[in-house]
Short mmCIF file of C-alpha atoms in Angstrom, two decimals:
data_model
loop_
_atom_site.label_atom_id
_atom_site.label_comp_id
_atom_site.label_asym_id
_atom_site.label_seq_id
_atom_site.Cartn_x
_atom_site.Cartn_y
_atom_site.Cartn_z
CA MET A 25 15.62 22.08 12.22
CA ILE A 26 12.43 22.38 14.26
CA SER A 27 10.33 23.41 11.25
CA LYS A 28 11.68 20.40 9.32
CA ASN A 29 10.67 18.06 12.17
CA ILE A 30 7.18 19.59 12.24
CA ALA A 31 6.88 19.14 8.47
CA ASN A 32 8.01 15.51 8.80
CA LYS A 33 5.47 14.92 11.56
CA LYS A 34 2.68 16.37 9.41
CA GLN A 35 3.76 14.15 6.52
CA ARG A 36 3.80 11.09 8.77
CA ILE A 37 0.29 11.87 9.98
CA LYS A 38 -0.85 12.21 6.37
CA TYR A 39 0.61 8.81 5.47
CA LEU A 40 -0.74 7.17 8.61
CA MET A 41 -4.20 8.46 7.73
CA ALA A 42 -3.74 7.11 4.21
CA VAL A 43 -2.80 3.69 5.63
CA VAL A 44 -5.86 3.62 7.90
CA LEU A 45 -8.20 4.79 5.13
CA THR A 46 -6.78 2.22 2.71
CA ILE A 47 -7.21 -0.58 5.26
CA PHE A 48 -10.80 0.53 5.80
CA LEU A 49 -11.48 0.58 2.04
CA GLY A 50 -9.82 -2.82 1.61
CA LEU A 51 -11.92 -4.42 4.34
CA ALA A 52 -15.04 -2.75 2.95
CA SER A 53 -14.23 -4.08 -0.53
CA ARG A 54 -14.29 -7.60 0.92
CA LYS A 55 -17.38 -7.13 3.06
CA PHE A 56 -19.43 -5.52 0.29
CA ALA A 57 -17.94 -7.43 -2.65
CA HIS A 58 -21.37 -8.75 -3.62
CA GLN A 59 -22.55 -5.15 -4.16
CA LEU A 60 -19.60 -4.13 -6.32
CA ILE A 61 -19.01 -4.53 -10.03
CA PRO A 62 -17.38 -7.98 -10.41
CA PHE A 63 -14.14 -6.53 -11.84
CA ILE A 64 -13.80 -4.18 -8.85
CA ALA A 65 -14.75 -6.91 -6.37
CA GLU A 66 -12.10 -9.27 -7.78
CA ASN A 67 -9.25 -6.76 -7.91
CA ALA A 68 -9.82 -4.02 -5.33
CA GLY A 69 -8.48 -5.92 -2.32
CA ASP A 70 -5.02 -6.56 -3.77
CA VAL A 71 -4.78 -3.10 -5.34
CA LEU A 72 -5.69 -1.47 -2.03
CA TRP A 73 -3.32 -3.78 -0.13
CA ALA A 74 -0.43 -2.62 -2.31
CA MET A 75 -1.48 0.99 -1.85
CA MET A 76 -1.45 0.47 1.91
CA VAL A 77 2.05 -1.02 1.68
CA TYR A 78 3.22 2.03 -0.30
CA PHE A 79 1.72 4.49 2.19
CA GLY A 80 3.27 2.47 5.01
CA PHE A 81 6.72 2.81 3.50
CA ARG A 82 6.15 6.53 2.93
CA PHE A 83 5.25 6.76 6.63
CA LEU A 84 8.47 4.98 7.61
CA PHE A 85 10.72 6.81 5.13
CA VAL A 86 9.04 10.21 5.00
CA ARG A 87 12.30 12.03 4.24
CA LYS A 88 13.26 9.75 1.36
CA ARG A 89 12.31 10.19 -2.29
CA LEU A 90 9.15 8.68 -3.76
CA PHE A 91 11.29 6.16 -5.61
CA THR A 92 12.45 4.65 -2.30
CA ALA A 93 8.88 3.89 -1.23
CA ILE A 94 8.05 2.57 -4.69
CA LEU A 95 11.07 0.26 -4.68
CA PHE A 96 10.43 -1.08 -1.17
CA SER A 97 6.73 -1.51 -1.96
CA PHE A 98 7.52 -3.64 -5.00
CA LEU A 99 10.12 -5.68 -3.12
CA PHE A 100 7.77 -6.28 -0.19
CA SER A 101 4.63 -7.00 -2.22
CA PHE A 102 6.33 -9.24 -4.75
CA GLY A 103 8.29 -10.92 -1.95
CA ILE A 104 5.07 -11.77 -0.11
CA GLU A 105 3.52 -13.11 -3.32
CA PHE A 106 6.51 -15.27 -4.22
CA SER A 107 6.68 -16.51 -0.61
CA GLN A 108 3.34 -18.18 -1.28
CA LEU A 109 5.20 -20.70 -3.41
CA TYR A 110 6.71 -21.92 -0.12
CA GLN A 111 4.33 -24.46 1.41
CA GLU A 112 5.14 -25.79 4.88
CA ASP A 113 2.78 -26.63 7.73
CA TRP A 114 3.88 -23.79 10.02
CA ILE A 115 3.39 -21.02 7.43
CA ASN A 116 0.18 -22.56 6.09
CA GLN A 117 -1.18 -22.50 9.65
CA LEU A 118 -0.40 -18.77 9.75
CA ARG A 119 -2.09 -18.32 6.36
CA GLY A 120 -5.10 -20.14 7.79
CA THR A 121 -5.81 -17.26 10.18
CA VAL A 122 -7.64 -14.11 9.10
CA VAL A 123 -4.66 -11.84 9.80
CA GLY A 124 -2.21 -14.32 8.26
CA ALA A 125 -4.31 -14.59 5.10
CA LEU A 126 -4.58 -10.80 4.80
CA ILE A 127 -0.83 -10.31 5.20
CA LEU A 128 0.66 -13.44 3.64
CA GLY A 129 -2.06 -14.42 1.17
CA LYS A 130 -3.05 -17.99 0.48
CA GLY A 131 -1.55 -19.01 -2.84
CA PHE A 132 0.63 -17.63 -5.60
CA GLN A 133 -1.26 -15.97 -8.45
CA MET A 134 0.52 -14.18 -11.26
CA VAL A 135 -2.40 -11.74 -11.60
CA ASP A 136 -1.68 -10.50 -8.06
CA LEU A 137 1.62 -9.07 -9.32
CA ILE A 138 -0.36 -6.97 -11.81
CA ARG A 139 -2.75 -5.88 -9.07
CA TYR A 140 0.14 -4.91 -6.78
CA THR A 141 1.82 -2.98 -9.58
CA THR A 142 -1.42 -1.11 -10.24
CA GLY A 143 -1.87 -0.28 -6.56
CA ILE A 144 1.68 0.96 -6.10
CA ILE A 145 1.51 3.11 -9.23
CA LEU A 146 -1.88 4.54 -8.19
CA ALA A 147 -0.64 5.33 -4.68
CA ALA A 148 2.58 6.91 -5.93
CA GLY A 149 0.65 8.94 -8.51
CA LEU A 150 -1.81 10.11 -5.87
CA ASP A 151 1.10 10.92 -3.57
CA LYS A 152 2.91 12.87 -6.29
CA VAL A 153 -0.21 14.86 -7.20
CA THR A 154 -0.99 15.76 -3.59
CA LEU A 155 2.63 16.74 -2.94
CA THR A 156 2.70 18.90 -6.06
CA LEU A 157 -0.59 20.60 -5.21
CA LYS A 158 0.42 21.36 -1.62
CA GLN A 159 3.83 22.86 -2.35
CA PRO A 160 3.95 26.63 -2.06
CA PRO A 161 5.19 28.46 -5.16
CA ASN A 162 8.83 29.56 -5.21
CA PRO A 163 9.08 33.31 -4.65
CA LYS A 164 11.11 35.14 -7.29
CA ASN A 165 13.71 37.44 -5.74
#
């Protein structure tokens, strides 16, 4: 039981580091957008945001399967995007702040759903590859 808790803690640290790194990359992609290839500058923020969401759910549900984080990431990301169709003063005031705009977005765009899908798939693929590479081989008895 103790070794399982230590393994879970190590996994959580890994995902927390991934969240922090992804936030850093996302903010950098906005700050240095003028120095990036236009395609990257236009799409990186939303792709990285979705990756951060995925890593956040992996942090919260470290003992669950990859599919759980993928499912929750899609529900959350798409839910936020579709919530942008809702336009009331109180939520638009939230969206008018820097943090509100980063979390809630500003307006519905269908292309964002493609960007979120790309980010979630990239994060899950990266997660799967790193998990596969780090697993010790099964000893044959």
